[in-house]
Amino acid sequence: MVPLGGSQFNFSCHPGVACFTFCCKNVDLDLYPYDVVCLKEELGIDSETFLRDHTELKKGGNPFFPTLKLKLVSCEDGQVCPFLTGNGCSVYKSRPTSCRTYPLERAVDRSATGGRPEEFYFLTDHSYCLGHKEAELITVRKWVRSQRLDEFNLMNDLWAEVDTLFASNPWKGEGTGGRMQQMAFMACYNMDGFRRFIDENRIFSQFVIDRDWKNRMKRDDAELLKFGFEWIKRVLGGRSSLVSK
């Protein structure tokens, strides 16, 4: 696969394409922490309810931390995304990263010292997807803007740093499902539970935190998730931006 760079590609997805919603069936979809934040807010439910009803834990690429998967529901053709309706995606505005990135795949080179990591996009080629045969020409930059991918990529890059830390097995011998891993999972995926944990244990009072950021975290789960990532790194011995009082 060759990075697209600034070149154009053909793609469009709409109800008029014969394969519309085919990719929503029998799909193996990872959910990242920011995906969970967006989906539970779109559905108007709390984190615990979303995790219980719409996700399942699987062993994934990280040997020391589980992967969160979208839980599918049974249908005549096998299994299907629970948010698919006869008119298409019912959570389209808040759809997960993988859905909004398609037909592209994103790779990030973090080996460079200094500056931001370099990102590359590749074009997928699934035979079932007829969107590639549509006449519309589009560039990567235009696609990224139109799908609101910048904000998802930013949050997912922050998550990648934490996931890399998890891959170093920092659980101090507790193993899978130990107290520290459960706290880390909560701070990544359960913002409602994490907010209660912060209040009960007066976590904010332990660090120098800008008042404006603290106020944003009280009402914005995305901001709280950013804090959660930094808090996890601090607790597990990684490099963190948090400063103790």
PDB file of C-alpha atoms in Angstrom:
ATOM      1  CA  MET A   1       0.000   0.000   0.000  1.00  0.00           C
ATOM      2  CA  VAL A   2       1.308   3.411  -1.014  1.00  0.00           C
ATOM      3  CA  PRO A   3       0.476   6.574   0.979  1.00  0.00           C
ATOM      4  CA  LEU A   4      -1.993   8.785  -0.872  1.00  0.00           C
ATOM      5  CA  GLY A   5      -0.311  12.050  -0.006  1.00  0.00           C
ATOM      6  CA  GLY A   6      -2.048  14.836  -1.904  1.00  0.00           C
ATOM      7  CA  SER A   7      -3.450  12.660  -4.689  1.00  0.00           C
ATOM      8  CA  GLN A   8      -7.173  12.263  -5.326  1.00  0.00           C
ATOM      9  CA  PHE A   9      -9.270   9.112  -5.110  1.00  0.00           C
ATOM     10  CA  ASN A  10     -12.782   8.100  -6.120  1.00  0.00           C
ATOM     11  CA  PHE A  11     -15.251   7.485  -3.326  1.00  0.00           C
ATOM     12  CA  SER A  12     -18.763   8.294  -2.211  1.00  0.00           C
ATOM     13  CA  CYS A  13     -21.146   6.515   0.154  1.00  0.00           C
ATOM     14  CA  HIS A  14     -24.894   7.184   0.060  1.00  0.00           C
ATOM     15  CA  PRO A  15     -28.184   5.253  -0.035  1.00  0.00           C
ATOM     16  CA  GLY A  16     -28.024   5.095  -3.822  1.00  0.00           C
ATOM     17  CA  VAL A  17     -24.925   2.868  -3.758  1.00  0.00           C
ATOM     18  CA  ALA A  18     -25.974  -0.791  -4.058  1.00  0.00           C
ATOM     19  CA  CYS A  19     -23.754  -1.910  -1.167  1.00  0.00           C
ATOM     20  CA  PHE A  20     -25.072   0.768   1.247  1.00  0.00           C
ATOM     21  CA  THR A  21     -24.776  -0.474   4.901  1.00  0.00           C
ATOM     22  CA  PHE A  22     -23.160  -3.771   3.795  1.00  0.00           C
ATOM     23  CA  CYS A  23     -20.055  -2.823   5.785  1.00  0.00           C
ATOM     24  CA  CYS A  24     -22.198  -2.487   8.929  1.00  0.00           C
ATOM     25  CA  LYS A  25     -22.839  -6.235   8.981  1.00  0.00           C
ATOM     26  CA  ASN A  26     -20.551  -8.905  10.438  1.00  0.00           C
ATOM     27  CA  VAL A  27     -18.061  -6.179  11.303  1.00  0.00           C
ATOM     28  CA  ASP A  28     -15.188  -6.535  13.791  1.00  0.00           C
ATOM     29  CA  LEU A  29     -15.007  -3.028  15.223  1.00  0.00           C
ATOM     30  CA  ASP A  30     -12.625  -1.758  17.909  1.00  0.00           C
ATOM     31  CA  LEU A  31     -13.877   1.121  20.045  1.00  0.00           C
ATOM     32  CA  TYR A  32     -11.406   3.696  21.329  1.00  0.00           C
ATOM     33  CA  PRO A  33     -12.033   5.761  24.470  1.00  0.00           C
ATOM     34  CA  TYR A  34     -13.156   8.859  22.557  1.00  0.00           C
ATOM     35  CA  ASP A  35     -15.543   6.714  20.496  1.00  0.00           C
ATOM     36  CA  VAL A  36     -17.235   5.660  23.727  1.00  0.00           C
ATOM     37  CA  VAL A  37     -17.539   9.274  24.897  1.00  0.00           C
ATOM     38  CA  CYS A  38     -19.176  10.347  21.633  1.00  0.00           C
ATOM     39  CA  LEU A  39     -21.512   7.367  21.342  1.00  0.00           C
ATOM     40  CA  LYS A  40     -22.817   7.426  24.901  1.00  0.00           C
ATOM     41  CA  GLU A  41     -23.498  11.152  24.621  1.00  0.00           C
ATOM     42  CA  GLU A  42     -25.280  10.660  21.300  1.00  0.00           C
ATOM     43  CA  LEU A  43     -27.443   7.938  22.866  1.00  0.00           C
ATOM     44  CA  GLY A  44     -28.085   9.975  26.007  1.00  0.00           C
ATOM     45  CA  ILE A  45     -26.987   7.210  28.377  1.00  0.00           C
ATOM     46  CA  ASP A  46     -24.295   6.894  31.021  1.00  0.00           C
ATOM     47  CA  SER A  47     -20.975   5.159  30.501  1.00  0.00           C
ATOM     48  CA  GLU A  48     -21.850   2.064  32.529  1.00  0.00           C
ATOM     49  CA  THR A  49     -25.018   1.463  30.508  1.00  0.00           C
ATOM     50  CA  PHE A  50     -23.199   1.897  27.208  1.00  0.00           C
ATOM     51  CA  LEU A  51     -20.373  -0.445  28.218  1.00  0.00           C
ATOM     52  CA  ARG A  52     -22.801  -3.091  29.469  1.00  0.00           C
ATOM     53  CA  ASP A  53     -25.220  -3.009  26.542  1.00  0.00           C
ATOM     54  CA  HIS A  54     -23.017  -2.260  23.534  1.00  0.00           C
ATOM     55  CA  THR A  55     -19.476  -3.522  24.139  1.00  0.00           C
ATOM     56  CA  GLU A  56     -17.487  -6.636  24.928  1.00  0.00           C
ATOM     57  CA  LEU A  57     -13.888  -7.225  25.946  1.00  0.00           C
ATOM     58  CA  LYS A  58     -11.587  -9.271  23.739  1.00  0.00           C
ATOM     59  CA  LYS A  59      -7.908 -10.092  23.644  1.00  0.00           C
ATOM     60  CA  GLY A  60      -6.364  -7.795  21.051  1.00  0.00           C
ATOM     61  CA  GLY A  61      -2.968  -6.540  19.997  1.00  0.00           C
ATOM     62  CA  ASN A  62      -1.996  -5.395  23.492  1.00  0.00           C
ATOM     63  CA  PRO A  63      -1.012  -8.480  25.524  1.00  0.00           C
ATOM     64  CA  PHE A  64      -1.509  -6.699  28.866  1.00  0.00           C
ATOM     65  CA  PHE A  65      -4.760  -4.788  28.363  1.00  0.00           C
ATOM     66  CA  PRO A  66      -8.085  -5.855  26.786  1.00  0.00           C
ATOM     67  CA  THR A  67      -9.510  -4.482  23.565  1.00  0.00           C
ATOM     68  CA  LEU A  68     -13.002  -2.995  23.646  1.00  0.00           C
ATOM     69  CA  LYS A  69     -15.211  -4.216  20.805  1.00  0.00           C
ATOM     70  CA  LEU A  70     -18.628  -3.141  19.586  1.00  0.00           C
ATOM     71  CA  LYS A  71     -21.199  -5.799  20.529  1.00  0.00           C
ATOM     72  CA  LEU A  72     -23.194  -6.798  17.451  1.00  0.00           C
ATOM     73  CA  VAL A  73     -26.784  -8.035  17.378  1.00  0.00           C
ATOM     74  CA  SER A  74     -28.161 -11.008  15.460  1.00  0.00           C
ATOM     75  CA  CYS A  75     -29.945 -10.571  12.144  1.00  0.00           C
ATOM     76  CA  GLU A  76     -30.926 -12.704   9.134  1.00  0.00           C
ATOM     77  CA  ASP A  77     -27.511 -12.168   7.532  1.00  0.00           C
ATOM     78  CA  GLY A  78     -25.518 -13.002  10.668  1.00  0.00           C
ATOM     79  CA  GLN A  79     -24.680 -10.082  12.943  1.00  0.00           C
ATOM     80  CA  VAL A  80     -25.083  -6.365  12.510  1.00  0.00           C
ATOM     81  CA  CYS A  81     -24.152  -3.092  14.199  1.00  0.00           C
ATOM     82  CA  PRO A  82     -26.789  -2.305  16.863  1.00  0.00           C
ATOM     83  CA  PHE A  83     -27.103   1.243  15.561  1.00  0.00           C
ATOM     84  CA  LEU A  84     -28.041   0.304  11.999  1.00  0.00           C
ATOM     85  CA  THR A  85     -31.602   1.087  10.917  1.00  0.00           C
ATOM     86  CA  GLY A  86     -33.467   0.761   7.651  1.00  0.00           C
ATOM     87  CA  ASN A  87     -32.414   4.311   6.826  1.00  0.00           C
ATOM     88  CA  GLY A  88     -28.746   3.824   7.683  1.00  0.00           C
ATOM     89  CA  CYS A  89     -26.688   4.683  10.754  1.00  0.00           C
ATOM     90  CA  SER A  90     -28.723   6.075  13.663  1.00  0.00           C
ATOM     91  CA  VAL A  91     -25.600   7.514  15.346  1.00  0.00           C
ATOM     92  CA  TYR A  92     -23.931   8.816  12.192  1.00  0.00           C
ATOM     93  CA  LYS A  93     -22.909  12.166  13.695  1.00  0.00           C
ATOM     94  CA  SER A  94     -21.066  10.322  16.488  1.00  0.00           C
ATOM     95  CA  ARG A  95     -20.006   7.177  14.623  1.00  0.00           C
ATOM     96  CA  PRO A  96     -16.735   5.499  15.704  1.00  0.00           C
ATOM     97  CA  THR A  97     -13.306   6.312  14.298  1.00  0.00           C
ATOM     98  CA  SER A  98     -13.096   3.291  11.998  1.00  0.00           C
ATOM     99  CA  CYS A  99     -16.449   4.092  10.391  1.00  0.00           C
ATOM    100  CA  ARG A 100     -15.646   7.736   9.699  1.00  0.00           C
ATOM    101  CA  THR A 101     -12.099   7.007   8.465  1.00  0.00           C
ATOM    102  CA  TYR A 102     -13.227   4.461   5.840  1.00  0.00           C
ATOM    103  CA  PRO A 103     -12.271   4.071   2.986  1.00  0.00           C
ATOM    104  CA  LEU A 104      -8.937   5.258   4.344  1.00  0.00           C
ATOM    105  CA  GLU A 105      -6.578   3.737   6.853  1.00  0.00           C
ATOM    106  CA  ARG A 106      -4.320   5.942   8.958  1.00  0.00           C
ATOM    107  CA  ALA A 107      -0.784   5.208  10.081  1.00  0.00           C
ATOM    108  CA  VAL A 108       1.374   7.381  12.330  1.00  0.00           C
ATOM    109  CA  ASP A 109       5.173   7.527  12.417  1.00  0.00           C
ATOM    110  CA  ARG A 110       6.214   8.498  15.953  1.00  0.00           C
ATOM    111  CA  SER A 111       9.913   7.776  15.471  1.00  0.00           C
ATOM    112  CA  ALA A 112      10.840  11.350  14.594  1.00  0.00           C
ATOM    113  CA  THR A 113      12.444  13.281  17.430  1.00  0.00           C
ATOM    114  CA  GLY A 114      10.856  16.662  18.105  1.00  0.00           C
ATOM    115  CA  GLY A 115       7.736  18.056  16.485  1.00  0.00           C
ATOM    116  CA  ARG A 116       4.490  16.259  15.779  1.00  0.00           C
ATOM    117  CA  PRO A 117       4.388  12.640  14.592  1.00  0.00           C
ATOM    118  CA  GLU A 118       3.897  12.268  10.853  1.00  0.00           C
ATOM    119  CA  GLU A 119       0.664  10.720   9.622  1.00  0.00           C
ATOM    120  CA  PHE A 120      -0.011   8.791   6.419  1.00  0.00           C
ATOM    121  CA  TYR A 121      -3.266   7.687   4.796  1.00  0.00           C
ATOM    122  CA  PHE A 122      -3.778   4.622   2.622  1.00  0.00           C
ATOM    123  CA  LEU A 123      -6.757   3.696   0.469  1.00  0.00           C
ATOM    124  CA  THR A 124      -8.519   0.426   1.277  1.00  0.00           C
ATOM    125  CA  ASP A 125      -9.743  -1.838  -1.490  1.00  0.00           C
ATOM    126  CA  HIS A 126     -12.588  -4.104  -0.394  1.00  0.00           C
ATOM    127  CA  SER A 127     -14.301  -5.823  -3.303  1.00  0.00           C
ATOM    128  CA  TYR A 128     -17.754  -5.492  -1.704  1.00  0.00           C
ATOM    129  CA  CYS A 129     -17.511  -1.679  -1.496  1.00  0.00           C
ATOM    130  CA  LEU A 130     -18.958  -0.068  -4.617  1.00  0.00           C
ATOM    131  CA  GLY A 131     -18.289   3.423  -3.287  1.00  0.00           C
ATOM    132  CA  HIS A 132     -14.903   3.237  -4.990  1.00  0.00           C
ATOM    133  CA  LYS A 133     -16.689   3.166  -8.351  1.00  0.00           C
ATOM    134  CA  GLU A 134     -18.493   6.457  -7.756  1.00  0.00           C
ATOM    135  CA  ALA A 135     -17.432   9.408  -9.919  1.00  0.00           C
ATOM    136  CA  GLU A 136     -16.712  11.807  -7.049  1.00  0.00           C
ATOM    137  CA  LEU A 137     -13.040  12.688  -6.663  1.00  0.00           C
ATOM    138  CA  ILE A 138     -11.739  13.689  -3.251  1.00  0.00           C
ATOM    139  CA  THR A 139      -8.423  14.350  -1.508  1.00  0.00           C
ATOM    140  CA  VAL A 140      -7.335  13.024   1.872  1.00  0.00           C
ATOM    141  CA  ARG A 141      -7.405  16.504   3.398  1.00  0.00           C
ATOM    142  CA  LYS A 142     -10.939  17.134   2.198  1.00  0.00           C
ATOM    143  CA  TRP A 143     -12.091  13.736   3.458  1.00  0.00           C
ATOM    144  CA  VAL A 144     -10.499  14.263   6.868  1.00  0.00           C
ATOM    145  CA  ARG A 145     -12.224  17.654   7.223  1.00  0.00           C
ATOM    146  CA  SER A 146     -15.596  16.411   6.021  1.00  0.00           C
ATOM    147  CA  GLN A 147     -15.566  13.480   8.482  1.00  0.00           C
ATOM    148  CA  ARG A 148     -14.387  15.554  11.507  1.00  0.00           C
ATOM    149  CA  LEU A 149     -11.416  13.220  11.776  1.00  0.00           C
ATOM    150  CA  ASP A 150      -8.969  15.755  13.182  1.00  0.00           C
ATOM    151  CA  GLU A 151     -10.610  15.786  16.612  1.00  0.00           C
ATOM    152  CA  PHE A 152     -10.856  11.982  16.666  1.00  0.00           C
ATOM    153  CA  ASN A 153      -7.242  11.591  15.552  1.00  0.00           C
ATOM    154  CA  LEU A 154      -6.056  13.961  18.269  1.00  0.00           C
ATOM    155  CA  MET A 155      -7.825  11.999  20.995  1.00  0.00           C
ATOM    156  CA  ASN A 156      -6.772   8.657  19.540  1.00  0.00           C
ATOM    157  CA  ASP A 157      -3.125   9.748  19.431  1.00  0.00           C
ATOM    158  CA  LEU A 158      -3.345  10.589  23.147  1.00  0.00           C
ATOM    159  CA  TRP A 159      -4.861   7.157  23.716  1.00  0.00           C
ATOM    160  CA  ALA A 160      -2.036   5.510  21.730  1.00  0.00           C
ATOM    161  CA  GLU A 161       0.495   6.881  24.224  1.00  0.00           C
ATOM    162  CA  VAL A 162      -1.432   5.300  27.095  1.00  0.00           C
ATOM    163  CA  ASP A 163      -1.922   2.015  25.244  1.00  0.00           C
ATOM    164  CA  THR A 164       1.837   1.884  24.613  1.00  0.00           C
ATOM    165  CA  LEU A 165       2.387   2.297  28.348  1.00  0.00           C
ATOM    166  CA  PHE A 166      -0.045  -0.550  29.028  1.00  0.00           C
ATOM    167  CA  ALA A 167       1.941  -2.760  26.650  1.00  0.00           C
ATOM    168  CA  SER A 168       4.955  -2.425  28.966  1.00  0.00           C
ATOM    169  CA  ASN A 169       3.022  -4.388  31.639  1.00  0.00           C
ATOM    170  CA  PRO A 170       3.089  -1.705  34.365  1.00  0.00           C
ATOM    171  CA  TRP A 171       0.637  -3.487  36.669  1.00  0.00           C
ATOM    172  CA  LYS A 172       3.190  -4.281  39.375  1.00  0.00           C
ATOM    173  CA  GLY A 173       2.457  -7.999  39.383  1.00  0.00           C
ATOM    174  CA  GLU A 174      -1.314  -7.654  39.835  1.00  0.00           C
ATOM    175  CA  GLY A 175      -2.009  -9.220  36.454  1.00  0.00           C
ATOM    176  CA  THR A 176      -5.157  -8.925  34.357  1.00  0.00           C
ATOM    177  CA  GLY A 177      -8.162  -7.491  36.165  1.00  0.00           C
ATOM    178  CA  GLY A 178      -6.198  -6.242  39.182  1.00  0.00           C
ATOM    179  CA  ARG A 179      -7.040  -3.047  41.068  1.00  0.00           C
ATOM    180  CA  MET A 180      -4.734  -0.809  39.041  1.00  0.00           C
ATOM    181  CA  GLN A 181      -5.914  -2.179  35.719  1.00  0.00           C
ATOM    182  CA  GLN A 182      -9.538  -1.685  36.735  1.00  0.00           C
ATOM    183  CA  MET A 183      -8.802   1.937  37.661  1.00  0.00           C
ATOM    184  CA  ALA A 184      -7.036   2.437  34.338  1.00  0.00           C
ATOM    185  CA  PHE A 185      -9.977   0.962  32.434  1.00  0.00           C
ATOM    186  CA  MET A 186     -12.357   3.257  34.309  1.00  0.00           C
ATOM    187  CA  ALA A 187     -10.275   6.356  33.501  1.00  0.00           C
ATOM    188  CA  CYS A 188     -10.237   5.405  29.801  1.00  0.00           C
ATOM    189  CA  TYR A 189     -13.779   4.203  29.179  1.00  0.00           C
ATOM    190  CA  ASN A 190     -16.086   5.042  32.085  1.00  0.00           C
ATOM    191  CA  MET A 191     -16.188   8.820  32.402  1.00  0.00           C
ATOM    192  CA  ASP A 192     -19.207   8.835  34.713  1.00  0.00           C
ATOM    193  CA  GLY A 193     -17.529   6.413  37.094  1.00  0.00           C
ATOM    194  CA  PHE A 194     -14.218   8.255  36.823  1.00  0.00           C
ATOM    195  CA  ARG A 195     -15.862  11.578  37.669  1.00  0.00           C
ATOM    196  CA  ARG A 196     -17.340  10.040  40.849  1.00  0.00           C
ATOM    197  CA  PHE A 197     -13.955   8.515  41.690  1.00  0.00           C
ATOM    198  CA  ILE A 198     -12.284  11.919  41.322  1.00  0.00           C
ATOM    199  CA  ASP A 199     -14.820  13.583  43.611  1.00  0.00           C
ATOM    200  CA  GLU A 200     -14.724  10.843  46.251  1.00  0.00           C
ATOM    201  CA  ASN A 201     -10.927  10.779  46.385  1.00  0.00           C
ATOM    202  CA  ARG A 202     -10.336  14.517  45.855  1.00  0.00           C
ATOM    203  CA  ILE A 203      -8.016  13.761  42.942  1.00  0.00           C
ATOM    204  CA  PHE A 204      -8.073  17.291  41.531  1.00  0.00           C
ATOM    205  CA  SER A 205      -6.778  18.697  44.828  1.00  0.00           C
ATOM    206  CA  GLN A 206      -3.597  16.641  44.435  1.00  0.00           C
ATOM    207  CA  PHE A 207      -2.444  18.464  41.296  1.00  0.00           C
ATOM    208  CA  VAL A 208      -1.930  21.973  39.981  1.00  0.00           C
ATOM    209  CA  ILE A 209      -4.852  22.315  37.573  1.00  0.00           C
ATOM    210  CA  ASP A 210      -5.984  25.438  35.788  1.00  0.00           C
ATOM    211  CA  ARG A 211      -9.401  26.522  37.069  1.00  0.00           C
ATOM    212  CA  ASP A 212     -10.795  26.862  33.553  1.00  0.00           C
ATOM    213  CA  TRP A 213      -9.731  23.305  32.670  1.00  0.00           C
ATOM    214  CA  LYS A 214     -11.208  22.005  35.914  1.00  0.00           C
ATOM    215  CA  ASN A 215     -14.537  23.661  35.092  1.00  0.00           C
ATOM    216  CA  ARG A 216     -14.483  22.235  31.559  1.00  0.00           C
ATOM    217  CA  MET A 217     -13.855  18.748  32.935  1.00  0.00           C
ATOM    218  CA  LYS A 218     -16.953  18.980  35.108  1.00  0.00           C
ATOM    219  CA  ARG A 219     -19.187  19.274  32.041  1.00  0.00           C
ATOM    220  CA  ASP A 220     -17.125  17.881  29.141  1.00  0.00           C
ATOM    221  CA  ASP A 221     -16.223  14.182  29.057  1.00  0.00           C
ATOM    222  CA  ALA A 222     -13.617  14.741  26.336  1.00  0.00           C
ATOM    223  CA  GLU A 223     -11.701  17.095  28.622  1.00  0.00           C
ATOM    224  CA  LEU A 224     -12.046  14.648  31.501  1.00  0.00           C
ATOM    225  CA  LEU A 225     -10.703  11.891  29.250  1.00  0.00           C
ATOM    226  CA  LYS A 226      -7.595  13.971  28.533  1.00  0.00           C
ATOM    227  CA  PHE A 227      -7.058  14.308  32.283  1.00  0.00           C
ATOM    228  CA  GLY A 228      -7.659  10.580  32.696  1.00  0.00           C
ATOM    229  CA  PHE A 229      -4.897   9.775  30.230  1.00  0.00           C
ATOM    230  CA  GLU A 230      -2.436  12.029  32.063  1.00  0.00           C
ATOM    231  CA  TRP A 231      -3.510  10.683  35.460  1.00  0.00           C
ATOM    232  CA  ILE A 232      -3.028   7.081  34.322  1.00  0.00           C
ATOM    233  CA  LYS A 233       0.456   7.872  33.043  1.00  0.00           C
ATOM    234  CA  ARG A 234       1.293   9.521  36.364  1.00  0.00           C
ATOM    235  CA  VAL A 235      -0.025   6.622  38.455  1.00  0.00           C
ATOM    236  CA  LEU A 236       1.696   3.972  36.344  1.00  0.00           C
ATOM    237  CA  GLY A 237       5.045   5.701  36.260  1.00  0.00           C
ATOM    238  CA  GLY A 238       4.941   7.102  32.751  1.00  0.00           C
ATOM    239  CA  ARG A 239       5.722  10.650  31.635  1.00  0.00           C
ATOM    240  CA  SER A 240       2.825  12.923  32.522  1.00  0.00           C
ATOM    241  CA  SER A 241       2.077  16.628  32.281  1.00  0.00           C
ATOM    242  CA  LEU A 242       0.401  16.645  35.707  1.00  0.00           C
ATOM    243  CA  VAL A 243       2.232  18.535  38.449  1.00  0.00           C
ATOM    244  CA  SER A 244       1.688  17.578  42.090  1.00  0.00           C
ATOM    245  CA  LYS A 245       0.909  20.251  44.666  1.00  0.00           C
TER     246      LYS A 245
END
